[in-house]
Amino acid sequence: MSLEKNIALAKALKSIREFLVLQQAQLHAIEERIVQLEQEQTHFDVLNILEDRVDNLELEHIPSDIIENIENNLEKSLTRLYLLEKQIENLESGQVRFDDIDRQIQSLLESRQILFDEINNKINELEKNKLVKLETRLSHFEPVLTRLGKLEKQIKNSELMTQELAKVLPHAIRQATQHITEQMKNEEKAGLTESLQEPVEHCLRHSIHEDTRSFANILFPVMGPAIRRAINESLKNVVQSINKTAELSFSRKGLAWRVEAWRSGRSFSDIVLQNSLIYRVEQVFLIHRESGLLIQHVHQKGVEIGDSDAVSAMFTAIQDFIRDSFSSNKTEELSSVEIGDYTVWLERGPYAVLACVIRGVTPYHFREIMRSSLEMMHAHYGLLLQNFEGDNVPLQPCLPWLEKTLQSKTKEEAKTSSHLLSPQLIGIFGIILLGFLGWGYFHFEYQQRLTGYINELQKLPGIVIIFSEFDDGKLMITGMRDPLASEPQKIAQNYGLSPEEVESVWTPYQDLTPQFVEQRLRQQLAPPSTVDIRLQDHILYLEGYASQNWINRATSASLLPGVQVVSDELLETDQFLLFLAKKTLVPPESVTLNVQERLLQITGYVDSMTFKLLEQGIQNLPQSPTEFAGIDSSGLIDAEREREQVIQRIEKMKLYFNQGMTQLVPEQKTTQQALLKNVHKLLVLSQILQQSVVLQITGNTDGTGSKILNQQLSQQRAETIINWLHQNGIEKRHLNVVPPTLILFGKNEPNPSDRNVIFRINY
Amino acid sequence: MIQKKICMIGDFSVGKTSLVARFVRQSFSDKYLTTVGVKIDTKLVKSTDGHDVKLILWDIAGNDTLTTAATSYLRGSAGFLLIIDGTRLPTWESALNLREAVTKQLGEKPFIMLLNKADLTEQWEIDQELIDEKVQEGWILLKTSAKTGLNVEEAFSELATQMLKV
Ligand SMILES: Nc1nc2c(ncn2[C@@H]2O[C@H](COP(=O)(O)OP(=O)(O)OP(=O)(O)O)[C@@H](O)[C@H]2O)c(=O)[nH]1
Ligand SMILES: [Mg+2]
């Protein structure tokens, strides 16, 4: 709307401006005319003066032609005057016109003003319309706003309700729980359980999925006892059933213990355990699992203890060592260590390890004591244990648990009869019992199984049945068997036949089918994994590589008659590895490869490029128990880099002289030796790299005395050093004097360190 | 009393065991018996600001890279000494690699770099520029000698101080 208004206004103003410009141009023309008229007026004044003067003139003194001329002129002037008068009249009417124009402008302006007012009114009207529309729109919003208000209130209410709910929720749940127990009696499904089951399950699953480890750590104190209880429960059953079996053995000791058990009202197994074991836990270490730092330490009175901190760390190191060295998947852990008369039992929690140093034989249940102590400590001080940083004061409350594990057991009688419960015995009893129980069931199919067994044996290569018979509840078999053939006993097991049920006599023989011949050869030769064996038409082909010993054995061994050995493609291990190394590395002539006992030695000087290539190649060489045992490339030297370093070293060196002399300051032997050593090395390296080399020697002076004097001294000092180097075996063609770029002279305060010789390498 | 575990890290034969022997038992031997696995010693020190700290020193077998075994031995270390043999420039290189590997393993921990065998000035191969560069980076470097005992006590107590600051 405002745009329309602006356009209308602009149009009105434009037409007013155009009109005004027109009027101004007319005014300008009138003004010019007035100026012209004013000039005419002055002419008019001159004429008047002239007339006066003419009147005063005495006509008789004037010649008649002049008078005539004047009269003419006058006449002309008069006509002009008349014309002027006319013009003035015109001018006056112009003034009238001007006034007229003025008036016209005025009226025009007035009419424009009216137009302007009209436009203004229109605009106002338009705006009013807009306002009305806006108002109607706003009125539409009103119900929305009220609805919003209501919603806000509702939200506030629900917050209130939540607060209220939070107050009553615990109570409600308690009530609901009571309800559950009542309902459970009626075996109904409780409402609360049902509605909570799914979200709780979901939460738990999510939480475990997100961070299994911390969940496991939280559960550690809970899970341990629970699992142990379950195991205990089942163990108890086993022990009790063993008791029954053991009851059958009426050893004297067994009977005595039985009486003891009966008298004391304890279980027989308890008494057996008590009588068979003696032990003493002498020291207990609680160790921070990650760092191996000792958290707490307790020990029996009178026990000599060393540096328990070091011991604690050592236990940890041993565990690390065992895990890294022997556990294939790095998860198996060390649980006990034997040290002389002592056994150390280790039990691990998430953040701490409990180590008990025990003398004697410890009952297995002691582990449980250790575990539960560890669990208690984790349950109470898990966070402190986790964040342990070497300060053990806050963890002193762990001491009572440690002391609890500081147990000892003595007994009057040392001889044990633990064989009553030995696992072997348990096994035998178990098998007999199982055999006995199974007998009835198996008997039914017995005959069939026997036939099946014999049929299968007959089909097997390397087994020949000569005679079989069922006699006195036993299967008797006589036959021949290649020792490499399948075990008849194992097959019997497949048919559910125990060794007692089958009596067989096998005479060994050698089966000559290729399958057995090859297998026998393999067994006889025991080829390493790097050798391929192939038997084809009585020819044994050997391919690959092996130790010289094995090759000798394989090629000279008396094999089966008629079997010929071909070992053209068999190489001695080191020879093979050398070949492999050469093929992989393709070393230049300056490099020597040598393989001995599978250890590759690389020596020689090479340029940087070759050095890098060789280094990369070395990475590709296989290292394993059958391939390279190791690669020693310490003798392989990057001559370019080495040379660079030697040059740097030489160029850093300076030799100092006594004042005004060519004599070296004493006590520079070390530098001199180092210089010689490095120059020699440089020459050798340059020769290897086929690069020329010149050692440029520059003598410097302290600047006392004349320029010539200093110049000479500089030259002499350099020559002194050249001679000295030459005497020490360096050829003169490698040495060169280079004068200093700046000769100091005429100095009053000489600097002793300026009296030197420096070296640059030119190549 | 506070205990802190520290590890001796460096290439083989740089003098880790010798430094520990000098520090713990004030002794030195010219014989070289390479360490197998790890050797543990302890010693009480006073940090430069007067606290007692018991150092549990893990002297790990030297190598130019971090072996898996060494990685386990590092666990829980509060700081370490990074040792090089000043007469063998390559040990400097391996020390830098080792430090990187150790830091990857332990996170940023206080350490001090020891340029050992400082008594062998003739064979010294480490330029001052190398040292200055590291000092610029904020490292602490000390020239030590297990033979003469130069800076040995200082190295350990400085490390103790650094560890207590953390
Ligand atoms: N001159 C001198 N020799 C030293 C110094 N420190 C160690 N050595 C010698 O260097 C050799 C190696 O020292 P160790 O302390 O066994 O070296 P390491 O770092 O423990 O070696 P690994 O256990 O193999 O990793 C020994 O012969 C020491 O006598 C020293 O400061 N000065
Ligand atoms: Mg060592």
Coordinates of N, CA, C and O in Angstrom, one line a residue, chain A residues 288-295 307-318 320-321 323-324 330 388-393 641 645 648-649 652 670 673-674 677, chain B residues 1-5 36-43 54 56 58 68-78 89 93 106 109 121-125 127-129 166:
Chain A
H288 N 47.4 -53.2 43.5 CA 46.6 -52.5 42.4 C 46.8 -53.2 41.1 O 47.9 -53.4 40.7
R289 N 45.7 -53.5 40.5 CA 45.8 -54.4 39.3 C 46.6 -53.8 38.1 O 47.4 -54.4 37.5
E290 N 46.3 -52.5 37.9 CA 46.9 -51.9 36.7 C 48.4 -51.6 36.9 O 49.2 -51.9 36.1
S291 N 48.8 -50.9 38.1 CA 50.1 -50.5 38.2 C 51.0 -51.5 38.9 O 52.2 -51.3 38.9
G292 N 50.4 -52.4 39.7 CA 51.2 -53.4 40.5 C 51.7 -52.7 41.8 O 52.5 -53.3 42.5
L293 N 51.2 -51.5 42.1 CA 51.5 -50.9 43.4 C 50.9 -51.6 44.5 O 49.7 -52.1 44.4
L294 N 51.6 -51.7 45.6 CA 51.0 -52.4 46.8 C 50.0 -51.5 47.5 O 50.4 -50.4 47.9
I295 N 48.8 -52.0 47.7 CA 47.8 -51.2 48.4 C 47.9 -51.5 49.9 O 48.0 -50.6 50.7
D307 N 61.2 -56.6 50.8 CA 60.7 -55.3 50.3 C 59.3 -55.6 49.7 O 59.2 -56.1 48.5
S308 N 58.3 -55.5 50.5 CA 57.0 -55.9 50.0 C 56.5 -55.2 48.8 O 55.8 -55.7 47.9
D309 N 56.9 -53.9 48.6 CA 56.5 -53.1 47.5 C 57.1 -53.7 46.2 O 56.4 -53.9 45.2
A310 N 58.4 -54.1 46.3 CA 59.0 -54.7 45.1 C 58.4 -56.1 44.8 O 58.1 -56.4 43.7
V311 N 58.1 -56.8 45.9 CA 57.5 -58.1 45.7 C 56.1 -58.0 45.0 O 55.8 -58.7 44.0
S312 N 55.4 -57.0 45.4 CA 54.1 -56.7 44.8 C 54.2 -56.5 43.4 O 53.5 -57.0 42.5
A313 N 55.1 -55.6 43.0 CA 55.3 -55.2 41.6 C 55.8 -56.5 40.8 O 55.3 -56.7 39.7
M314 N 56.7 -57.3 41.5 CA 57.2 -58.5 40.8 C 56.0 -59.4 40.5 O 56.0 -60.0 39.4
F315 N 55.1 -59.6 41.4 CA 54.0 -60.5 41.2 C 53.2 -60.0 39.9 O 52.8 -60.8 39.1
T316 N 53.0 -58.7 39.8 CA 52.3 -58.2 38.7 C 53.1 -58.4 37.4 O 52.5 -58.8 36.4
A317 N 54.4 -58.2 37.5 CA 55.2 -58.4 36.3 C 55.2 -59.9 35.9 O 55.1 -60.2 34.7
I318 N 55.2 -60.8 36.8 CA 55.1 -62.2 36.5 C 53.8 -62.5 35.8 O 53.8 -63.2 34.8
D320 N 52.0 -60.5 34.1 CA 52.0 -59.9 32.7 C 52.8 -60.8 31.8 O 52.4 -61.1 30.7
F321 N 54.0 -61.2 32.4 CA 54.9 -62.0 31.6 C 54.2 -63.3 31.1 O 54.3 -63.7 30.0
R323 N 51.0 -64.0 31.0 CA 49.9 -63.8 30.0 C 50.4 -63.5 28.6 O 50.0 -64.0 27.6
D324 N 51.5 -62.6 28.6 CA 52.0 -62.3 27.2 C 52.8 -63.4 26.6 O 52.8 -63.5 25.4
K330 N 45.8 -64.1 25.2 CA 46.0 -63.1 26.2 C 44.9 -62.9 27.2 O 44.7 -61.8 27.8
F388 N 43.1 -45.7 42.5 CA 44.3 -45.7 43.4 C 45.5 -45.1 42.6 O 45.8 -45.4 41.5
E389 N 46.2 -44.1 43.3 CA 47.3 -43.5 42.6 C 48.5 -43.5 43.5 O 49.4 -42.7 43.4
G390 N 48.6 -44.5 44.4 CA 49.8 -44.6 45.2 C 49.7 -44.2 46.7 O 50.6 -44.4 47.5
D391 N 48.5 -43.6 47.0 CA 48.3 -43.3 48.4 C 47.4 -44.3 49.1 O 46.2 -44.3 48.7
N392 N 47.9 -45.1 50.0 CA 47.1 -46.2 50.5 C 46.4 -45.9 51.8 O 45.6 -46.8 52.3
V393 N 46.5 -44.7 52.3 CA 45.8 -44.4 53.6 C 44.3 -44.6 53.5 O 43.7 -45.3 54.4
R641 N 74.8 -41.0 4.3 CA 74.4 -40.4 5.5 C 75.6 -40.3 6.5 O 75.8 -39.3 7.1
Q645 N 77.4 -37.0 8.1 CA 77.6 -36.8 9.5 C 79.1 -36.6 9.8 O 79.4 -35.7 10.6
Q648 N 80.0 -33.1 8.8 CA 79.5 -32.1 9.8 C 80.4 -32.1 11.0 O 80.7 -31.0 11.5
R649 N 80.8 -33.3 11.5 CA 81.7 -33.3 12.6 C 83.0 -32.6 12.4 O 83.5 -31.8 13.2
K652 N 83.0 -28.9 12.3 CA 82.7 -28.2 13.6 C 84.0 -28.1 14.4 O 84.1 -27.4 15.4
T670 N 92.5 -34.8 22.2 CA 91.2 -35.5 22.0 C 90.6 -35.0 20.6 O 90.2 -35.8 19.8
Q673 N 92.7 -36.4 17.8 CA 92.5 -37.8 17.5 C 91.1 -37.9 16.8 O 91.0 -38.6 15.8
A674 N 90.1 -37.1 17.3 CA 88.8 -37.2 16.7 C 88.9 -36.7 15.2 O 88.3 -37.3 14.3
K677 N 90.5 -39.4 13.1 CA 89.6 -40.6 12.9 C 88.6 -40.2 11.9 O 88.3 -41.0 11.0
Chain B
M1 N 52.5 -43.4 53.0 CA 53.4 -42.7 52.1 C 53.0 -43.0 50.6 O 52.4 -44.0 50.4
I2 N 53.3 -42.0 49.8 CA 52.8 -42.2 48.4 C 53.8 -43.1 47.7 O 55.1 -43.0 47.9
Q3 N 53.3 -44.0 46.9 CA 54.2 -44.8 46.0 C 53.9 -44.4 44.6 O 52.8 -44.1 44.2
K4 N 54.9 -44.5 43.8 CA 54.7 -44.2 42.3 C 55.5 -45.2 41.5 O 56.7 -45.5 41.9
K5 N 54.8 -45.7 40.5 CA 55.5 -46.7 39.6 C 56.2 -45.9 38.5 O 55.5 -45.0 37.9
V36 N 66.6 -59.3 31.0 CA 65.6 -60.1 30.4 C 64.3 -59.8 31.1 O 64.2 -59.9 32.3
G37 N 63.3 -59.5 30.3 CA 62.0 -59.2 30.9 C 62.0 -57.9 31.6 O 62.1 -56.8 31.0
V38 N 61.9 -58.0 32.9 CA 61.8 -56.8 33.7 C 62.5 -57.0 35.1 O 62.5 -58.2 35.6
K39 N 63.1 -56.0 35.6 CA 63.7 -56.1 37.0 C 63.1 -55.0 37.8 O 63.0 -53.9 37.4
I40 N 62.8 -55.4 39.1 CA 62.1 -54.4 39.9 C 62.9 -54.0 41.1 O 63.5 -54.9 41.7
D41 N 63.1 -52.7 41.4 CA 63.7 -52.2 42.5 C 62.9 -51.1 43.1 O 62.0 -50.6 42.5
T42 N 63.2 -50.8 44.4 CA 62.4 -49.7 45.0 C 63.4 -48.8 45.7 O 64.5 -49.2 46.0
K43 N 63.0 -47.5 45.8 CA 63.8 -46.6 46.6 C 63.0 -45.4 47.0 O 62.1 -45.0 46.3
K54 N 57.9 -43.2 47.5 CA 58.6 -44.5 47.3 C 58.4 -44.8 45.8 O 57.3 -44.9 45.3
I56 N 58.7 -47.2 42.7 CA 58.8 -48.6 42.3 C 59.4 -48.6 40.9 O 58.7 -48.2 40.0
W58 N 60.7 -50.0 37.5 CA 60.5 -51.1 36.6 C 61.6 -50.9 35.5 O 61.4 -50.1 34.6
T68 N 55.4 -56.2 23.0 CA 54.1 -56.4 23.7 C 54.3 -56.6 25.2 O 53.6 -56.1 26.0
A69 N 55.4 -57.3 25.5 CA 55.7 -57.5 26.9 C 55.9 -56.2 27.6 O 55.3 -55.9 28.6
A70 N 56.7 -55.3 27.0 CA 57.0 -54.0 27.6 C 55.7 -53.2 27.7 O 55.5 -52.5 28.7
T71 N 54.8 -53.4 26.8 CA 53.6 -52.7 26.8 C 52.8 -53.0 28.1 O 52.3 -52.2 28.8
S72 N 52.8 -54.3 28.4 CA 52.1 -54.7 29.7 C 52.8 -54.2 30.9 O 52.2 -53.8 31.8
Y73 N 54.1 -54.2 30.8 CA 54.9 -53.7 32.0 C 54.6 -52.2 32.3 O 54.8 -51.8 33.4
L74 N 54.3 -51.5 31.2 CA 54.1 -50.1 31.4 C 52.9 -49.7 32.1 O 52.8 -48.6 32.7
R75 N 51.9 -50.6 32.1 CA 50.6 -50.2 32.7 C 50.7 -49.6 34.1 O 51.4 -50.1 34.9
G76 N 49.9 -48.6 34.3 CA 49.8 -48.0 35.6 C 51.1 -47.1 36.0 O 51.2 -46.7 37.1
S77 N 51.9 -46.9 35.0 CA 53.1 -46.1 35.3 C 52.7 -44.6 35.5 O 52.0 -44.1 34.8
A78 N 53.3 -44.0 36.5 CA 53.0 -42.6 36.8 C 53.9 -41.7 36.0 O 53.7 -40.5 35.9
L89 N 74.4 -42.3 18.6 CA 73.3 -41.5 18.1 C 72.0 -42.2 17.8 O 70.9 -41.7 18.1
E93 N 67.3 -41.7 18.4 CA 66.2 -42.0 17.5 C 65.2 -42.9 18.1 O 64.0 -42.7 18.1
L106 N 50.2 -44.8 27.6 CA 49.9 -44.3 28.9 C 49.2 -43.0 28.9 O 48.7 -42.6 30.0
K109 N 52.4 -38.5 30.3 CA 52.9 -38.7 31.7 C 54.2 -38.0 31.8 O 54.9 -37.8 30.8
T121 N 83.2 -38.5 27.1 CA 83.0 -37.3 26.3 C 83.6 -37.5 24.9 O 83.2 -36.9 23.9
E122 N 84.7 -38.3 24.8 CA 85.4 -38.5 23.5 C 84.5 -39.1 22.5 O 84.5 -38.7 21.3
Q123 N 83.7 -40.0 22.9 CA 82.8 -40.7 21.9 C 81.4 -40.0 21.8 O 80.6 -40.5 21.2
W124 N 81.3 -38.9 22.5 CA 80.0 -38.3 22.5 C 79.5 -37.9 21.1 O 80.2 -37.4 20.3
E125 N 78.2 -38.3 20.8 CA 77.7 -38.1 19.5 C 76.5 -37.2 19.4 O 75.9 -37.0 18.3
D127 N 74.7 -33.8 19.4 CA 75.0 -32.4 19.3 C 74.1 -31.6 20.2 O 73.0 -31.9 20.5
Q128 N 74.6 -30.4 20.6 CA 73.9 -29.5 21.5 C 72.6 -29.1 20.8 O 71.6 -28.9 21.4
E129 N 72.6 -28.9 19.4 CA 71.4 -28.4 18.7 C 70.2 -29.4 19.0 O 69.1 -28.9 19.2
V166 N 51.4 -33.6 39.1 CA 50.2 -33.9 38.2 C 48.9 -34.0 39.0 O 48.9 -34.6 40.1

